Coordinates of C-alpha atoms in Angstrom, one line a residue:
Chain V
M1 CA 170.2 58.6 110.6
T2 CA 170.4 62.2 111.5
A3 CA 168.8 63.8 114.5
E4 CA 165.9 66.2 113.9
I5 CA 166.9 69.6 115.3
I6 CA 164.2 71.7 116.9
V7 CA 164.9 75.3 117.9
V8 CA 162.7 76.9 120.6
T9 CA 162.9 80.6 120.0
S10 CA 160.8 83.8 120.4
G11 CA 162.9 87.0 120.0
K12 CA 161.4 88.3 123.2
G13 CA 162.5 87.3 126.6
G14 CA 160.4 85.8 129.4
V15 CA 157.7 84.3 127.2
G16 CA 158.5 80.7 128.2
K17 CA 161.2 79.4 125.9
T18 CA 163.1 77.5 128.5
T19 CA 159.9 76.1 130.1
T20 CA 158.8 75.0 126.6
S21 CA 162.2 73.5 125.8
A22 CA 162.2 71.4 129.0
S23 CA 158.7 70.2 128.5
L24 CA 159.1 69.5 124.8
A25 CA 162.3 67.5 125.3
T26 CA 160.8 65.6 128.2
G27 CA 157.6 64.9 126.1
L28 CA 159.7 63.6 123.2
A29 CA 161.6 61.3 125.5
M30 CA 158.3 60.1 127.1
A31 CA 157.2 59.3 123.5
G32 CA 160.2 57.0 123.3
K33 CA 162.5 59.3 121.3
K34 CA 166.2 59.6 122.3
T35 CA 166.4 63.3 123.0
A36 CA 169.0 65.9 124.0
V37 CA 168.2 69.4 125.0
I38 CA 170.9 72.1 124.7
D39 CA 170.9 75.4 126.5
F40 CA 172.2 78.1 124.1
D41 CA 171.8 80.9 126.6
V42 CA 175.5 81.1 127.5
G43 CA 176.0 83.4 130.4
L44 CA 172.4 83.2 131.7
R45 CA 171.9 79.5 132.0
N46 CA 168.5 78.4 133.3
L47 CA 167.6 75.1 131.6
D48 CA 169.5 73.0 134.1
L49 CA 167.4 74.6 136.9
I50 CA 164.1 73.8 135.2
M51 CA 165.3 70.3 134.4
G52 CA 166.5 69.9 138.0
C53 CA 170.0 68.9 137.2
E54 CA 171.9 72.1 138.2
R55 CA 174.0 70.3 140.8
R56 CA 175.2 67.7 138.3
V57 CA 176.8 70.1 135.7
V58 CA 180.5 69.3 135.4
Y59 CA 181.3 70.1 131.8
D60 CA 179.0 72.3 129.7
F61 CA 178.2 73.2 126.0
V62 CA 181.1 75.7 125.7
N63 CA 183.6 73.1 127.0
V64 CA 182.5 70.7 124.2
V65 CA 182.5 73.5 121.6
H66 CA 186.1 74.3 122.5
G67 CA 187.2 70.6 122.7
E68 CA 187.9 70.8 126.4
A69 CA 185.5 67.9 127.1
T70 CA 183.8 65.2 125.1
L71 CA 180.1 65.1 124.5
K72 CA 179.8 62.0 126.6
Q73 CA 181.4 63.8 129.6
S74 CA 179.1 66.7 129.2
L75 CA 175.7 65.2 128.6
I76 CA 173.7 64.9 131.8
K77 CA 171.3 62.0 132.0
D78 CA 167.8 62.9 133.2
K79 CA 166.8 61.4 136.5
R80 CA 163.3 60.4 135.4
H81 CA 163.7 59.5 131.7
D82 CA 166.4 57.1 130.4
N83 CA 166.6 58.5 126.9
L84 CA 166.7 62.2 127.9
Y85 CA 170.0 64.2 128.2
V86 CA 170.7 67.8 129.0
L87 CA 173.7 69.8 127.8
A88 CA 173.9 72.8 130.0
A89 CA 175.2 76.3 129.1
S90 CA 178.2 77.9 130.7
Q91 CA 177.3 80.5 133.3
T92 CA 180.8 82.1 133.3
R93 CA 181.2 82.8 129.6
D94 CA 179.4 84.9 127.0
K95 CA 177.7 84.2 123.7
D96 CA 180.9 84.8 121.7
A97 CA 182.3 81.6 123.2
L98 CA 180.1 79.7 120.7
T99 CA 181.2 79.3 117.1
Q100 CA 179.3 78.0 114.1
E101 CA 181.7 75.1 113.5
G102 CA 181.7 74.2 117.2
V103 CA 177.9 74.0 117.3
E104 CA 177.8 72.0 114.1
K105 CA 180.4 69.5 115.6
V106 CA 178.2 69.0 118.7
L107 CA 175.0 68.5 116.6
D108 CA 176.8 66.1 114.3
G109 CA 178.2 64.2 117.4
L110 CA 174.6 63.9 118.8
S111 CA 173.4 62.5 115.4
E112 CA 176.2 59.9 115.5
D113 CA 175.3 58.9 119.0
G114 CA 171.8 57.9 117.7
F115 CA 169.8 60.8 119.0
D116 CA 166.4 61.2 117.4
Y117 CA 165.8 64.8 118.5
V118 CA 167.9 67.7 119.6
V119 CA 166.0 70.6 121.2
C120 CA 167.9 73.9 121.1
D121 CA 166.8 76.4 123.8
S122 CA 167.5 79.8 122.2
P123 CA 168.4 82.9 124.2
A124 CA 166.2 86.0 123.7
G125 CA 167.2 88.5 121.1
I126 CA 168.3 88.1 117.5
E127 CA 172.1 88.3 118.1
K128 CA 174.8 85.6 117.9
G129 CA 173.4 83.1 120.5
A130 CA 169.9 83.2 119.0
H131 CA 171.3 83.0 115.5
L132 CA 173.4 79.9 116.2
A133 CA 170.5 78.2 118.0
M134 CA 168.3 78.6 114.9
Y135 CA 170.9 78.2 112.2
F136 CA 170.9 74.4 112.0
A137 CA 167.2 73.8 112.8
D138 CA 164.8 71.6 110.9
H139 CA 161.9 72.6 113.0
A140 CA 161.2 75.8 114.9
V141 CA 158.9 76.3 117.8
V142 CA 158.2 80.0 118.0
V143 CA 156.9 80.8 121.5
V144 CA 154.6 83.7 121.7
N145 CA 152.5 85.4 124.4
P146 CA 149.1 86.9 123.6
E147 CA 150.3 90.5 123.6
V148 CA 151.4 92.8 120.8
S149 CA 155.1 93.2 121.5
S150 CA 155.6 89.5 121.7
V151 CA 153.7 89.0 118.5
R152 CA 155.8 91.5 116.7
D153 CA 159.1 90.0 117.9
S154 CA 157.8 86.6 116.8
D155 CA 157.1 88.0 113.4
R156 CA 160.7 89.1 113.1
I157 CA 161.9 85.7 114.2
L158 CA 159.7 84.0 111.6
G159 CA 161.3 86.2 108.9
L160 CA 164.8 85.3 110.1
L161 CA 163.9 81.6 110.1
A162 CA 163.0 82.0 106.5
S163 CA 166.3 83.6 105.6
K164 CA 169.1 83.1 108.2
T165 CA 169.2 79.3 108.6
R166 CA 171.3 76.6 106.9
R167 CA 168.2 75.2 105.2
A168 CA 167.4 78.6 103.7
E169 CA 171.0 79.2 102.6
R170 CA 171.2 75.8 101.0
G171 CA 167.7 75.9 99.5
E172 CA 166.7 72.8 101.3
G173 CA 163.2 73.8 101.9
P174 CA 161.9 75.9 104.7
V175 CA 162.3 75.2 108.4
T176 CA 159.0 73.8 109.6
Q177 CA 157.4 76.5 111.8
H178 CA 155.3 75.7 114.8
L179 CA 153.7 78.6 116.7
L180 CA 153.1 78.0 120.4
L181 CA 151.0 80.3 122.3
T182 CA 151.9 80.4 126.0
R183 CA 150.5 82.1 129.1
Y184 CA 147.1 82.1 127.6
N185 CA 144.3 83.3 129.9
P186 CA 140.8 82.7 128.3
A187 CA 139.1 84.8 130.9
R188 CA 141.2 87.8 130.0
V189 CA 140.8 87.1 126.3
A190 CA 137.0 87.1 126.8
I191 CA 137.0 90.6 128.3
G192 CA 139.4 91.9 125.6
E193 CA 142.5 92.3 127.7
M194 CA 144.5 89.7 125.8
L195 CA 144.8 88.8 122.1
S196 CA 142.9 85.7 121.2
V197 CA 144.3 82.6 119.5
K198 CA 142.5 83.8 116.3
D199 CA 144.0 87.3 116.6
V200 CA 147.6 85.9 116.9
E201 CA 147.1 83.4 114.0
E202 CA 145.7 86.2 111.9
I203 CA 148.5 88.7 112.5
L204 CA 151.3 86.1 112.0
G205 CA 149.6 84.2 109.2
I206 CA 150.3 80.7 110.7
E207 CA 148.3 78.3 112.8
V208 CA 149.2 77.5 116.4
V209 CA 150.6 74.1 117.2
G210 CA 149.5 74.4 120.8
V211 CA 148.0 76.8 123.4
I212 CA 149.4 76.6 126.9
P213 CA 147.1 78.1 129.5
E214 CA 148.5 80.5 132.1
S215 CA 148.9 78.3 135.2
E216 CA 150.4 78.4 138.7
N217 CA 151.6 74.8 138.2
V218 CA 154.3 76.1 135.7
L219 CA 156.0 78.3 138.3
T220 CA 155.8 75.5 141.0
A221 CA 157.2 73.0 138.6
S222 CA 160.0 75.3 137.5
N223 CA 161.0 76.0 141.1
N224 CA 161.0 72.3 141.9
G225 CA 163.1 71.5 138.8
I226 CA 160.4 69.4 137.2
P227 CA 159.3 70.1 133.7
V228 CA 155.6 70.9 133.9
I229 CA 154.7 68.3 131.3
V230 CA 155.5 65.6 134.0
D231 CA 152.6 67.1 136.1
V232 CA 149.8 65.2 134.2
N233 CA 147.2 66.7 136.5
S234 CA 147.9 70.3 135.4
H235 CA 146.2 71.9 132.4
A236 CA 149.6 73.3 131.3
G237 CA 151.2 69.9 131.5
Q238 CA 148.3 68.3 129.5
A239 CA 148.5 71.1 126.9
Y240 CA 152.3 70.5 126.5
S241 CA 151.6 66.8 126.0
D242 CA 149.1 67.6 123.2
T243 CA 151.6 69.9 121.6
V244 CA 154.3 67.3 121.6
A245 CA 151.9 64.8 120.0
R246 CA 151.0 67.4 117.3
I247 CA 154.7 68.0 116.6
L248 CA 155.1 64.3 116.2
G249 CA 152.2 64.3 113.6
E250 CA 149.2 63.4 115.7
E251 CA 146.0 65.4 115.4
R252 CA 144.5 66.6 118.6
P253 CA 141.9 69.3 119.3
L254 CA 143.0 72.5 121.2
R255 CA 142.0 72.4 124.8
F256 CA 141.8 75.0 127.6
I257 CA 141.2 77.9 125.2
D258 CA 137.7 78.8 126.5
V259 CA 136.6 80.2 129.8
P260 CA 135.9 77.2 132.1
R261 CA 132.2 77.0 132.9
K262 CA 131.5 77.0 136.6
G263 CA 129.7 73.9 137.9
F264 CA 126.3 74.2 139.7
L265 CA 127.8 74.0 143.2
Q266 CA 130.5 76.5 142.4
R267 CA 127.9 78.9 141.1
V268 CA 125.9 78.5 144.3
F269 CA 128.7 78.7 146.7
G270 CA 131.2 80.8 144.7
G271 CA 134.8 79.8 144.1
Chain W
M1 CA 192.2 71.0 119.0
N2 CA 193.1 71.3 115.4
A3 CA 194.0 74.8 114.2
R4 CA 190.8 76.0 112.8
M5 CA 190.7 79.3 111.0
D6 CA 188.6 81.9 112.7
T7 CA 185.7 82.0 110.2
T8 CA 183.9 85.0 111.7
D9 CA 183.9 87.8 109.2
A10 CA 186.4 90.5 109.5
C11 CA 183.7 93.2 109.3
D12 CA 180.0 93.7 108.9
L13 CA 178.8 95.6 105.9
R14 CA 175.3 96.7 106.3
F15 CA 173.0 99.5 105.3
G16 CA 171.9 101.3 108.4
Q17 CA 169.8 104.2 109.1
V18 CA 172.1 107.1 109.8
G19 CA 171.1 110.6 110.5
I20 CA 172.4 112.8 107.7
A21 CA 171.0 116.2 107.3
C22 CA 169.9 117.1 103.8
V23 CA 170.6 120.6 102.4
R24 CA 168.0 121.2 99.8
V25 CA 169.2 124.0 97.7
R26 CA 166.5 126.3 96.4
R27 CA 168.6 128.8 94.5
V28 CA 172.2 128.8 93.2
D29 CA 173.6 131.4 95.5
A30 CA 176.7 130.2 97.4
A31 CA 177.0 133.3 99.5
A32 CA 173.4 133.2 100.6
L33 CA 173.7 129.5 101.3
C34 CA 176.8 130.0 103.4
D35 CA 175.0 132.8 105.4
E36 CA 172.0 130.7 106.0
L37 CA 173.9 127.6 107.1
E38 CA 176.2 129.7 109.3
R39 CA 173.1 131.0 111.1
R40 CA 171.9 127.5 111.7
V41 CA 175.2 126.3 113.0
R42 CA 175.4 129.2 115.4
A43 CA 171.9 128.6 116.6
A44 CA 172.6 124.9 117.4
P45 CA 176.3 124.2 117.2
Q46 CA 176.0 120.8 118.9
M47 CA 173.6 119.7 116.3
F48 CA 175.1 121.2 113.2
A49 CA 178.8 121.9 113.7
R50 CA 180.8 119.4 111.6
A51 CA 177.5 117.6 110.8
A52 CA 177.5 115.4 107.8
V53 CA 175.2 116.7 105.1
V54 CA 174.1 115.8 101.6
L55 CA 173.5 118.3 99.0
D56 CA 170.1 117.9 97.3
L57 CA 170.0 119.7 94.0
S58 CA 166.8 118.1 92.8
H59 CA 164.7 121.2 93.6
L60 CA 166.6 123.5 91.3
L61 CA 165.0 124.1 87.9
A62 CA 168.3 123.2 86.2
L63 CA 171.4 121.5 87.4
P64 CA 174.1 124.1 88.0
D65 CA 177.4 123.8 86.3
D66 CA 180.4 122.2 88.0
G67 CA 181.9 125.5 89.1
A68 CA 178.6 126.6 90.8
V69 CA 178.3 123.2 92.6
D70 CA 181.9 123.5 93.8
A71 CA 181.0 126.9 95.1
L72 CA 178.0 125.5 96.9
L73 CA 180.0 122.7 98.5
E74 CA 182.6 125.2 99.6
A75 CA 179.9 127.3 101.1
V76 CA 178.6 124.4 103.1
R77 CA 182.2 123.7 104.3
S78 CA 182.9 127.3 105.3
A79 CA 179.7 127.3 107.2
G80 CA 181.1 124.6 109.4
M81 CA 179.3 121.5 108.0
L82 CA 180.8 118.6 106.1
P83 CA 179.3 117.7 102.7
V84 CA 179.6 114.0 102.3
G85 CA 177.5 113.4 99.2
I86 CA 174.9 114.5 96.7
A87 CA 171.3 113.3 96.9
Y88 CA 170.1 111.3 94.0
G89 CA 168.2 113.3 91.4
T90 CA 168.6 112.5 87.8
S91 CA 171.3 110.7 85.7
E92 CA 172.9 114.2 85.3
T93 CA 173.2 114.4 89.0
E94 CA 174.9 111.1 89.0
A95 CA 177.4 112.2 86.4
L96 CA 178.0 115.4 88.4
A97 CA 178.6 113.5 91.6
K98 CA 181.2 111.4 89.8
R99 CA 183.0 114.5 88.6
M100 CA 182.9 115.9 92.1
G101 CA 184.3 112.6 93.5
L102 CA 181.3 112.4 95.9
P103 CA 179.0 109.5 96.5
L104 CA 175.3 109.7 95.5
I105 CA 173.1 109.1 98.5
A106 CA 169.9 107.5 97.4
K107 CA 166.8 108.0 99.4
F108 CA 163.4 106.7 98.8
R109 CA 161.3 109.7 99.7
A110 CA 162.8 112.3 97.4
A111 CA 161.0 113.3 94.2
Y112 CA 163.3 111.9 91.5
E113 CA 163.5 112.0 87.8
P114 CA 160.9 114.2 86.2
A115 CA 158.4 112.1 84.3
N116 CA 159.1 111.9 80.5
G117 CA 161.2 115.1 80.6
G118 CA 158.3 117.1 81.9
P119 CA 158.9 120.2 83.9
A120 CA 161.3 119.7 86.7
P121 CA 159.7 119.5 90.1
V122 CA 158.8 122.9 91.4
E123 CA 159.4 123.6 95.0
T124 CA 157.0 121.7 97.2
P125 CA 155.6 123.6 100.1
A126 CA 157.8 123.2 103.1
R127 CA 156.7 120.3 105.2
A128 CA 158.4 118.3 107.9
E129 CA 160.3 115.6 106.1
P130 CA 162.4 113.0 107.8
V131 CA 166.1 113.7 107.4
A132 CA 167.7 112.0 104.5
Q133 CA 167.4 108.4 104.9
V134 CA 169.8 105.8 103.5
Q135 CA 168.7 102.3 102.6
R136 CA 168.1 100.1 105.5
E137 CA 167.9 96.3 106.2
P138 CA 168.5 93.9 103.3
I139 CA 166.2 94.4 100.4
L140 CA 164.5 91.2 99.4
S141 CA 164.1 89.9 95.9
A142 CA 165.6 92.5 93.6
P143 CA 164.3 92.0 90.1
A144 CA 166.2 89.7 87.8
P145 CA 168.1 91.7 85.2
G146 CA 166.8 91.6 81.7
S147 CA 163.5 90.2 82.8
M148 CA 160.3 91.6 81.5
Q149 CA 159.4 94.7 83.4
G150 CA 156.0 93.4 84.6
A151 CA 155.0 93.7 88.2
Q152 CA 157.3 92.2 90.9
Q153 CA 155.4 89.5 92.9
H154 CA 156.1 88.6 96.4
A155 CA 154.2 85.6 97.6
G156 CA 153.9 85.1 101.4
S157 CA 154.1 87.5 104.3
V158 CA 156.6 90.3 104.6
R159 CA 157.7 90.0 108.1
S160 CA 158.6 92.7 110.6
G161 CA 162.0 94.2 109.8
Q162 CA 161.9 93.0 106.2
Q163 CA 161.8 95.4 103.2
V164 CA 160.7 94.6 99.7
Y165 CA 161.5 97.1 96.9
A166 CA 160.3 96.8 93.3
R167 CA 162.6 99.0 91.2
D168 CA 161.0 100.7 88.2
R169 CA 157.8 98.7 88.4
D170 CA 154.7 97.7 90.3
L171 CA 154.8 95.4 93.4
I172 CA 152.2 92.8 94.1
V173 CA 152.2 91.2 97.6
I174 CA 150.2 88.1 98.1
G175 CA 150.2 87.9 101.9
A176 CA 150.4 90.2 104.8
V177 CA 152.8 93.1 105.4
A178 CA 153.5 93.0 109.1
N179 CA 153.9 95.7 111.6
G180 CA 157.4 97.1 111.1
A181 CA 157.8 95.8 107.6
E182 CA 158.1 98.0 104.5
V183 CA 157.0 97.5 100.9
I184 CA 158.2 100.1 98.4
A185 CA 157.7 100.3 94.6
D186 CA 158.5 102.9 92.0
G187 CA 155.1 102.0 90.5
N188 CA 151.9 100.9 92.1
I189 CA 151.5 98.6 95.1
H190 CA 148.9 95.9 95.4
I191 CA 148.6 94.0 98.6
Y192 CA 146.3 91.0 98.8
G193 CA 146.3 90.6 102.6
G194 CA 146.6 92.8 105.6
L195 CA 148.8 95.9 105.5
R196 CA 150.0 96.6 109.1
G197 CA 153.4 98.1 108.2
R198 CA 154.4 100.7 105.6
A199 CA 153.7 101.0 101.9
M200 CA 155.4 103.6 99.7
A201 CA 154.4 103.8 96.0
G202 CA 155.9 106.0 93.4
A203 CA 159.2 106.0 95.2
Q204 CA 160.9 107.9 92.4
G205 CA 158.3 110.5 92.2
D206 CA 155.5 109.1 90.1
A207 CA 152.5 111.0 91.4
K208 CA 150.1 108.8 89.5
A209 CA 151.1 105.7 91.4
R210 CA 148.4 104.1 93.7
I211 CA 148.3 101.7 96.6
F212 CA 145.6 99.0 96.8
V213 CA 145.1 97.1 100.0
S214 CA 142.6 94.4 100.7
D215 CA 142.8 94.7 104.5
F216 CA 143.9 98.1 105.6
R217 CA 145.6 98.6 109.0
A218 CA 148.7 100.6 107.9
E219 CA 151.3 102.4 110.0
L220 CA 152.1 104.6 107.0
V221 CA 151.3 105.0 103.4
A222 CA 153.2 107.3 101.0
I223 CA 152.9 108.2 97.3
A224 CA 155.7 110.1 95.6
G225 CA 156.9 111.4 98.9
Q226 CA 153.6 112.6 100.3
Y227 CA 152.9 110.5 103.3
R228 CA 150.4 109.9 106.0
V229 CA 151.0 108.1 109.3
F230 CA 148.2 106.5 111.2
E231 CA 148.4 106.8 114.9
Q232 CA 144.8 105.7 114.9
I233 CA 143.2 104.1 111.9
P234 CA 139.9 105.7 111.0
D235 CA 137.0 103.4 111.9
D236 CA 135.6 103.5 108.4
L237 CA 138.9 102.4 106.9
E238 CA 140.1 99.8 109.4
G239 CA 140.1 96.3 107.9
Q240 CA 138.5 97.5 104.7
S241 CA 139.7 97.2 101.1
V242 CA 141.0 100.6 100.2
Q243 CA 143.0 102.5 97.6
C244 CA 145.3 105.5 98.1
W245 CA 146.1 108.1 95.4
L246 CA 147.4 111.6 95.1
D247 CA 145.1 114.4 94.3
G248 CA 147.5 117.3 93.7
E249 CA 149.5 117.2 96.9
K250 CA 146.8 115.6 99.0
L251 CA 147.0 112.0 99.8
M252 CA 143.6 110.5 99.4
I253 CA 142.4 107.2 100.9
A254 CA 139.0 105.7 100.2
K255 CA 137.2 102.4 100.5
L256 CA 137.1 100.4 97.3

């Protein structure tokens, strides 16, 4: 049994890759899948903060790649979910510390340990770190914000996924592409300040697998080291749950993409 | 750890966009050329002194003999610039470049081989042309050798940063051409989908080439080197099915 490898990527920085990686990995674990999430952003590690395990990092990804520690020593078990593990990036090294063979060895090791899913949190850009994060992927979650520069960068990434991955090189069929629209604000879409779901789908030529509404809960959750998907009361958390279910093959309608209608009392009293 | 070979490549070999000035020779007069270039170098030494240049002979009525080309190259050198190649013109130019021991620098936007031995291209009116441009980015799907010279098909989107080139034939794209992507053909270009990037037909100078687009939002269209950029797409064309063709030297665009 080999683990399914999912890369979370975007090209552009700051669109929500790490937030998505954390929630996706947690969601898969909540669905009963043994899941590891790896931070490929060597030198600018963040995933450990969002996952709330920053004080428990002893050995990291680069240590394993260089054979200075075993996988077992480096995998950090999540506090809340038994079958969820985090492999943190090194903050003191740079992206050249990763090698293709080393990454392959880690991914093979995770497969041998019986992991169902490995989520690779890609750094921004299209250089070495991002290349290695996507190279071995079976699935790609391309995170895009509803604005033109993000859409163009995602387009570039979609092109690279079709040519610069192991699957493409070996002719094993394409990497399954999932487009995830984050920071979506229906009110701003309605007044034409933001691209709509339809606009983005049309420009990129693929359908979205989920739409995550812009929400204060995301920032709060990140600051508290809790993936937002755990916050079942927040719209963003619910949207991530839907997304994970869709990636696992379930069909669910898109939610939170229209301007919420104000109730009668709200209309009378404002708010 | 076991001694593993460093498998990273010893070098990167890539086609990049480099700024090389292009000296388009209008008459075979080494002395005049030297004077002219010297004046340019003096006017902007930081820009032109020891600048790499390619010699473009495609606008001469006939290719000069080897001695004359030698003289022209020497003229460029004595003016203070460094000739590094000859721009692609015809197969004769190619042979000439070989004899001179210089590389041929191909560029897409030059007017190339005169059609069926017709009159060589006469001087086009001076217009701002981007400096000589070398091939960029990997070119996707080169035609299989020996295959029938029908149109080249590309199914699926051409993503930002990708370039598709159909050599010596038409190109059919079934999908969208994204912002920042480029489709080029020596013949016509048909795009069944949105064109948000660039399309260049008649790349070797075929002025009869046309571009057909089912959803027009282009950054740039060009036919045989005549191009038009769209900072703002005219309202009557945006999102429409259009065709582009050359009327003399004017690039025409109209709804289908």
